[in-house]
PDB file of C-alpha atoms in Angstrom:
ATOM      1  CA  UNK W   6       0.000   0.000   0.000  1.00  0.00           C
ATOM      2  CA  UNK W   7       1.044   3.528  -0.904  1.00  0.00           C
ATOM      3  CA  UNK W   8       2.438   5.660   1.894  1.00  0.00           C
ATOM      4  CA  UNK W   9       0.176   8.443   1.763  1.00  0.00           C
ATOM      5  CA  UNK W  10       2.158  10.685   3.965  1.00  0.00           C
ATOM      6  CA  UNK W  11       5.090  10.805   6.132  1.00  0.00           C
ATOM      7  CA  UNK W  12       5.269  12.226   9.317  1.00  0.00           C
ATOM      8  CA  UNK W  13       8.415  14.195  10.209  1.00  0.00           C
ATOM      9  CA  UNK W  14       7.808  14.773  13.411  1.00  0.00           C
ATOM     10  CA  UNK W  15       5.651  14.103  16.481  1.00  0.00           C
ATOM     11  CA  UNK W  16       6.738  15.869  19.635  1.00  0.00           C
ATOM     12  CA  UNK W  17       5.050  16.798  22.915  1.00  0.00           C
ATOM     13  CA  UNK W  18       5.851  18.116  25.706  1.00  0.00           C
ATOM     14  CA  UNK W  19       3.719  19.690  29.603  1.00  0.00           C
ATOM     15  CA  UNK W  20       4.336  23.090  30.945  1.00  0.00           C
ATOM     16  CA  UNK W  21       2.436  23.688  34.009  1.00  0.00           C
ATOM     17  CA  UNK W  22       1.620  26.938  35.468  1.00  0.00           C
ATOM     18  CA  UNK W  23      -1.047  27.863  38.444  1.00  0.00           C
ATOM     19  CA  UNK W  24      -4.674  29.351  38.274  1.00  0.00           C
ATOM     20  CA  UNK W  25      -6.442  32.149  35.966  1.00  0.00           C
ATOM     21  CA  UNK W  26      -7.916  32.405  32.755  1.00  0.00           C
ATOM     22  CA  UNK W  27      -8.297  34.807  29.710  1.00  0.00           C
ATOM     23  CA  UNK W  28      -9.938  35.139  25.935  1.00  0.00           C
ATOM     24  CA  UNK W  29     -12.867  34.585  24.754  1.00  0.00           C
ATOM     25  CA  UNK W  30     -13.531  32.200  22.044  1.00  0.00           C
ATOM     26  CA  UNK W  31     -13.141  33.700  18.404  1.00  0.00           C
ATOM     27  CA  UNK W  32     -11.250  37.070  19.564  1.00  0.00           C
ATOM     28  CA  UNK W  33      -7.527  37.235  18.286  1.00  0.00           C
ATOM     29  CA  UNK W  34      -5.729  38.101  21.284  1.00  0.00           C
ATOM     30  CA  UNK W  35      -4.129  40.992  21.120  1.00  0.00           C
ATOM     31  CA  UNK W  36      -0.251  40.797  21.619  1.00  0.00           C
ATOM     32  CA  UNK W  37       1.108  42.215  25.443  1.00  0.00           C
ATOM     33  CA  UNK W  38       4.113  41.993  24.477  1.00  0.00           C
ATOM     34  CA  UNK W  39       7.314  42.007  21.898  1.00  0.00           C
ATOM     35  CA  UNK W  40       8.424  37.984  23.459  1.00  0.00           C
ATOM     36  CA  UNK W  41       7.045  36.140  20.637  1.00  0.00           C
ATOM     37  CA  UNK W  42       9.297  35.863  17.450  1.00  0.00           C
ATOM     38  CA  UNK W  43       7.923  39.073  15.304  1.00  0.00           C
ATOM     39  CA  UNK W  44       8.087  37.429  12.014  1.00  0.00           C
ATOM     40  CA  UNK W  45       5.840  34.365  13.151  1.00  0.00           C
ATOM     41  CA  UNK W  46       3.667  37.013  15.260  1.00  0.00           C
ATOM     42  CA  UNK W  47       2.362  39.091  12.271  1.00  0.00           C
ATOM     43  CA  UNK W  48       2.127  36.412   9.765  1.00  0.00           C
ATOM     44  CA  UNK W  49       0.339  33.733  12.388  1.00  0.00           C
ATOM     45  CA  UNK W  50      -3.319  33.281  11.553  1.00  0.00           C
ATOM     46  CA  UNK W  51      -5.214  32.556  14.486  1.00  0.00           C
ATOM     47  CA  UNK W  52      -8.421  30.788  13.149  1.00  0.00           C
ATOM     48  CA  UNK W  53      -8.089  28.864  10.294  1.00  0.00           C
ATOM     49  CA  UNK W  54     -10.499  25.883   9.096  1.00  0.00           C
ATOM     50  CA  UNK W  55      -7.745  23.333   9.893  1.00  0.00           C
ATOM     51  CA  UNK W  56      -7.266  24.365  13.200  1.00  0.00           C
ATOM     52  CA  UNK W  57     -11.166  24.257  13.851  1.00  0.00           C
ATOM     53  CA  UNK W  58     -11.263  20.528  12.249  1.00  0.00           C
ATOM     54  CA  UNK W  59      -8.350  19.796  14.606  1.00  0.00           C
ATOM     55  CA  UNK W  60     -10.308  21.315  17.538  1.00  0.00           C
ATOM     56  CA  UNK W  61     -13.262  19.364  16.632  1.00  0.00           C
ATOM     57  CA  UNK W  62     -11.041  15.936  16.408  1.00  0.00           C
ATOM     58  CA  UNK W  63      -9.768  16.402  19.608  1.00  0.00           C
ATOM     59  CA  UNK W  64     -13.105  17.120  20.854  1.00  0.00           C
ATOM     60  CA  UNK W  65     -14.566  14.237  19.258  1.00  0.00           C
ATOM     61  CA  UNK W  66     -11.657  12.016  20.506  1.00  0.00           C
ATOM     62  CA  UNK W  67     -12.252  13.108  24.169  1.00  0.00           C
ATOM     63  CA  UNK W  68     -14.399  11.340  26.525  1.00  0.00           C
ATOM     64  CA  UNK W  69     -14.304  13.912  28.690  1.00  0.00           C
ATOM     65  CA  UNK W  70     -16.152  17.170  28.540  1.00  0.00           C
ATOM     66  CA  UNK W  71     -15.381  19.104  25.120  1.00  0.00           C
ATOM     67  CA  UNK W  72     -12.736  21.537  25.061  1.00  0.00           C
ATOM     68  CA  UNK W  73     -14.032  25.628  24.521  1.00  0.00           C
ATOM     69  CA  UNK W  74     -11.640  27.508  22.285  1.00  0.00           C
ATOM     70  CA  UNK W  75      -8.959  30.372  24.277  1.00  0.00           C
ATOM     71  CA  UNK W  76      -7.906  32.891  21.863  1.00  0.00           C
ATOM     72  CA  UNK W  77      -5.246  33.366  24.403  1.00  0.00           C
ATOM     73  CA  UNK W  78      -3.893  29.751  23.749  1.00  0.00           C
ATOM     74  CA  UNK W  79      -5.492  29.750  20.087  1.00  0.00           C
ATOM     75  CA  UNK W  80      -2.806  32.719  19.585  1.00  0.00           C
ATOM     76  CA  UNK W  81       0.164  31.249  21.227  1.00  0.00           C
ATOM     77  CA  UNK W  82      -0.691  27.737  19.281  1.00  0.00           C
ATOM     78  CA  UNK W  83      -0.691  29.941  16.004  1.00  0.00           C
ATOM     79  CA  UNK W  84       2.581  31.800  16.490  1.00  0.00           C
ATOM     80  CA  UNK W  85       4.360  28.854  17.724  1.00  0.00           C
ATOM     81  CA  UNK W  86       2.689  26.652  14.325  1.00  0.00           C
ATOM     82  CA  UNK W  87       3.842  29.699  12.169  1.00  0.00           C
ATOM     83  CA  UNK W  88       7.471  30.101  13.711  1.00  0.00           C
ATOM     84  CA  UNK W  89       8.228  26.566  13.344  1.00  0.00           C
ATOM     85  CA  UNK W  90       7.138  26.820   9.875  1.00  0.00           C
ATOM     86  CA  UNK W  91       9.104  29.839   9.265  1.00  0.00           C
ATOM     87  CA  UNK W  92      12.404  28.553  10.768  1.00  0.00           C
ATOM     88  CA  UNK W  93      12.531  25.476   9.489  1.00  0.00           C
ATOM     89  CA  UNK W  94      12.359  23.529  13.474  1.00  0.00           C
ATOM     90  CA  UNK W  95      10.243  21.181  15.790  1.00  0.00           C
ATOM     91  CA  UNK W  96       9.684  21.679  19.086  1.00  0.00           C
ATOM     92  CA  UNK W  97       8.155  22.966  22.003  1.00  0.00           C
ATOM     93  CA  UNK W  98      11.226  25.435  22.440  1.00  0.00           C
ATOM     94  CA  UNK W  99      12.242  27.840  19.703  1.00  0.00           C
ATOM     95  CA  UNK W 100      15.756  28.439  19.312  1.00  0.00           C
ATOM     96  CA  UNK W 101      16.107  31.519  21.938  1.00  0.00           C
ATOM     97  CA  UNK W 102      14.404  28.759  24.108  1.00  0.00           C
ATOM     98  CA  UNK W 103      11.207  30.233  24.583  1.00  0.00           C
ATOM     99  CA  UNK W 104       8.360  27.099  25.414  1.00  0.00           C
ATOM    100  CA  UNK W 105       4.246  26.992  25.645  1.00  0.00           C
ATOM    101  CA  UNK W 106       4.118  28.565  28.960  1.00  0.00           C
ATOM    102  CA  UNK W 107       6.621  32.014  27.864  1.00  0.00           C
ATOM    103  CA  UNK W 108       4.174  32.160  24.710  1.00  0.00           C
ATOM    104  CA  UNK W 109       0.573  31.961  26.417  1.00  0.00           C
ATOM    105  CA  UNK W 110       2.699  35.155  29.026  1.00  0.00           C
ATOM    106  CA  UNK W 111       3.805  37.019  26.067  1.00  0.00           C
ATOM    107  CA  UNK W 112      -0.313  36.885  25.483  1.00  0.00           C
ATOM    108  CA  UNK W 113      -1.322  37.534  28.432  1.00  0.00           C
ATOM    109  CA  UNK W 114       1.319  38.272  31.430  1.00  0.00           C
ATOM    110  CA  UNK W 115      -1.067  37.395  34.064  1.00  0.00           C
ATOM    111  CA  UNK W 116      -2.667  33.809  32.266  1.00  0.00           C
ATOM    112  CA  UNK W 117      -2.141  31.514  35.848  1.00  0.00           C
ATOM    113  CA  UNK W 118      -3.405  28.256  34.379  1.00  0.00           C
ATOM    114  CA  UNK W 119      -1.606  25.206  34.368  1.00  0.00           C
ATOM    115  CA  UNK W 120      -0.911  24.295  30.430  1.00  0.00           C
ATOM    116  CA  UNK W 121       0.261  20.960  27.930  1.00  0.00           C
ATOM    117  CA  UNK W 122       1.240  21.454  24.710  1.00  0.00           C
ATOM    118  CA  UNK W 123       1.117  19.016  21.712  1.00  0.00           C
ATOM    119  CA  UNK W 124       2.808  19.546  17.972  1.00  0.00           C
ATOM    120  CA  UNK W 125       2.377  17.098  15.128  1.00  0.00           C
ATOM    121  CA  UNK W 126       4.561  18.238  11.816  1.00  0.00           C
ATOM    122  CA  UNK W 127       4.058  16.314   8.786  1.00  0.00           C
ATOM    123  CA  UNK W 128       3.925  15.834   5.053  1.00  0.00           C
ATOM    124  CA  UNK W 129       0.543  16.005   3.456  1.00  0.00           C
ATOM    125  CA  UNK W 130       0.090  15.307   0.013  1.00  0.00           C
ATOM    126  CA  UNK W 131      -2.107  17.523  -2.181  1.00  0.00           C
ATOM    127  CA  UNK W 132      -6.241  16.939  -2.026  1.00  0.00           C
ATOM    128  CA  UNK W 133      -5.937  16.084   1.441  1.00  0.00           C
ATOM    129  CA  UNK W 134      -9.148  17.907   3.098  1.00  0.00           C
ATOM    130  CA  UNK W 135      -8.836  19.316   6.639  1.00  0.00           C
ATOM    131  CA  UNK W 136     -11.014  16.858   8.260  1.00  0.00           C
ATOM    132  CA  UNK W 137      -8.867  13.758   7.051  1.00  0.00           C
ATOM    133  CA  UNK W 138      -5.134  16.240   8.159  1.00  0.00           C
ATOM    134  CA  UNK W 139      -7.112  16.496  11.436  1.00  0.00           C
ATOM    135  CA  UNK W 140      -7.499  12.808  11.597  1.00  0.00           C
ATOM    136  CA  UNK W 141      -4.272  11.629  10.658  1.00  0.00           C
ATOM    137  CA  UNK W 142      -3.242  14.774  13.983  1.00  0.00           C
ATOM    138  CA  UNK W 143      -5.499  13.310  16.423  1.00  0.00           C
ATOM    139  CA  UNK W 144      -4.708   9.503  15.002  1.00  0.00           C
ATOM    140  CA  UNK W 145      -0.714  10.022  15.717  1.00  0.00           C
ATOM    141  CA  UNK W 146      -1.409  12.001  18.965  1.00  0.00           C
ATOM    142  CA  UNK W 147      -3.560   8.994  20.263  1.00  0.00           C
ATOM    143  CA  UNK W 148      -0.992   6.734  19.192  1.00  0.00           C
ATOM    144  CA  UNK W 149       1.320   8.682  21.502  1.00  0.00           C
ATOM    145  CA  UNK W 150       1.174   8.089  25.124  1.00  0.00           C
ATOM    146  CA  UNK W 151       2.282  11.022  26.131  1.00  0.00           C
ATOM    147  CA  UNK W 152       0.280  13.449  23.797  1.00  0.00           C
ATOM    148  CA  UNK W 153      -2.681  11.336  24.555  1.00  0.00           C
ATOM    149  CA  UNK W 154      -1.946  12.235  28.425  1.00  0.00           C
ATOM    150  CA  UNK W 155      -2.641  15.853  27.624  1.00  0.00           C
ATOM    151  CA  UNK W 156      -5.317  15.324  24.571  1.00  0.00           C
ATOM    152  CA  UNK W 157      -7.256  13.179  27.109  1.00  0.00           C
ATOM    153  CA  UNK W 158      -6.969  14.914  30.751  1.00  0.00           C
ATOM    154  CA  UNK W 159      -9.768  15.641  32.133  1.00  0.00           C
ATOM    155  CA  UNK W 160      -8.627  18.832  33.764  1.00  0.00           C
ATOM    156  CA  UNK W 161      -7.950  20.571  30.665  1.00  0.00           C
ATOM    157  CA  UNK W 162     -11.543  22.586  29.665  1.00  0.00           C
ATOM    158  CA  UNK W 163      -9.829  25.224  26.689  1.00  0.00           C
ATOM    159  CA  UNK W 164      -7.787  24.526  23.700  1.00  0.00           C
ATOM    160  CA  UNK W 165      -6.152  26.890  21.200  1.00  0.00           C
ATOM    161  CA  UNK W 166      -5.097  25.000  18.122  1.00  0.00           C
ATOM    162  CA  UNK W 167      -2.460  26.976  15.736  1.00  0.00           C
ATOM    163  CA  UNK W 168      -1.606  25.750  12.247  1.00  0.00           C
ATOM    164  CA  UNK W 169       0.811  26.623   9.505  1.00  0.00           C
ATOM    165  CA  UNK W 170       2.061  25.141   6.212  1.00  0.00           C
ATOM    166  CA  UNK W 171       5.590  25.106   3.920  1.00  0.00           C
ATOM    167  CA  UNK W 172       5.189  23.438   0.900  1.00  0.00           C
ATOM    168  CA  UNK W 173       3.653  20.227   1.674  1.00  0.00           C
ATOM    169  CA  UNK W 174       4.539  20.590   5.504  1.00  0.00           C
ATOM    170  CA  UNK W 175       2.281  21.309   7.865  1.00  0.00           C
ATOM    171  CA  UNK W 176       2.394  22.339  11.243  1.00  0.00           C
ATOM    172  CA  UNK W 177       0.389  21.966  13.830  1.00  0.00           C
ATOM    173  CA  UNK W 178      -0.029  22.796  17.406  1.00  0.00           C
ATOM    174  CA  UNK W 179      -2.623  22.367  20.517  1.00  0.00           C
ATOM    175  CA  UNK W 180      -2.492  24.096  23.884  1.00  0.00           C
ATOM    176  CA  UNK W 181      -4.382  22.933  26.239  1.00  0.00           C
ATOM    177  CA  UNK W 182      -4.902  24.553  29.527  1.00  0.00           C
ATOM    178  CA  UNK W 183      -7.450  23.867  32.985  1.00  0.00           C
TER     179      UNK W 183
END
């Protein structure tokens, strides 16, 4: 059987932080300050239908209570998809070593929830819709213990979900927070 796509990457990765929240579902957040990587920060686009199919996935994949979109994490999932994509890396740290918790604080300095992060990279071939990329995301993220740890926690109640694409590259990444 054909190998319809490859994927290059599948990393994952917790950050924990305390107790607050922030956003409201749909609303870019606005940017608090200059932390994130500029170039990935203007071009990242924070709803996009792939990230909504992922969203739903996930959702759909849970047994426990759906997830409600953040625009705080939706944001910091979006740069972080767009400055991989950009830079040519994987990983929950960029190379100044900035990780999930530094982005959701360069959103929003006083976000006090605890947050997990997952990122799935891959090659999708042309004519692939969004809903089968989101399945092939949620199919290697359940196929991961430890991203399906954070995709299935219970105590996680918002997602943001942050795409981007090179070529035939994608990018995507989840933050989930309490």
């Amino acid at each position: 059987m054909q190998r319809l796509y490859s994927i290059a990457s599948l990393v994952m990765a917790c950050a924990f932080l305390a107790a607050c929240s922030s956003g409201r579902p749909g609303e870019p957040a606005p940017l608090r300050s200059v932390g994130l990587p500029q170039q990935a920060a203007s071009s990242a686009v924070s709803d996009t239908p792939l990230g909504r199919a992922v969203a739903r996935a996930v959702n759909d994949y849970r047994s426990a209570a759906p997830l409600a979109v953040n625009s705080t994490l939706q944001r910091a999932a979006a740069v972080h998809a767009s400055d991989m994509a950009i830079r040519n890396y994987a990983g929950h740290h960029n190379p100044e070593g900035q990780g999930p918790v530094d982005r959701v604080l360069a959103i929003d300095e006083n976000y006090q929830r605890r947050i997990g992060e997952t990122i799935w990279m891959g090659q999708v071939p042309a004519g692939r819709s969004d809903a089968q990329i989101a399945a092939m995301v949620i199919n290697a993220w359940s196929n991961s213990p430890r991203h399906r740890t954070i995709v299935e926690a219970s105590r996680n109640s918002q997602i943001g979900v942050g795409t981007a694409q090179k070529g035939d590259a994608y990018y995507v990444v989840a933050v989930f927070s309490d």
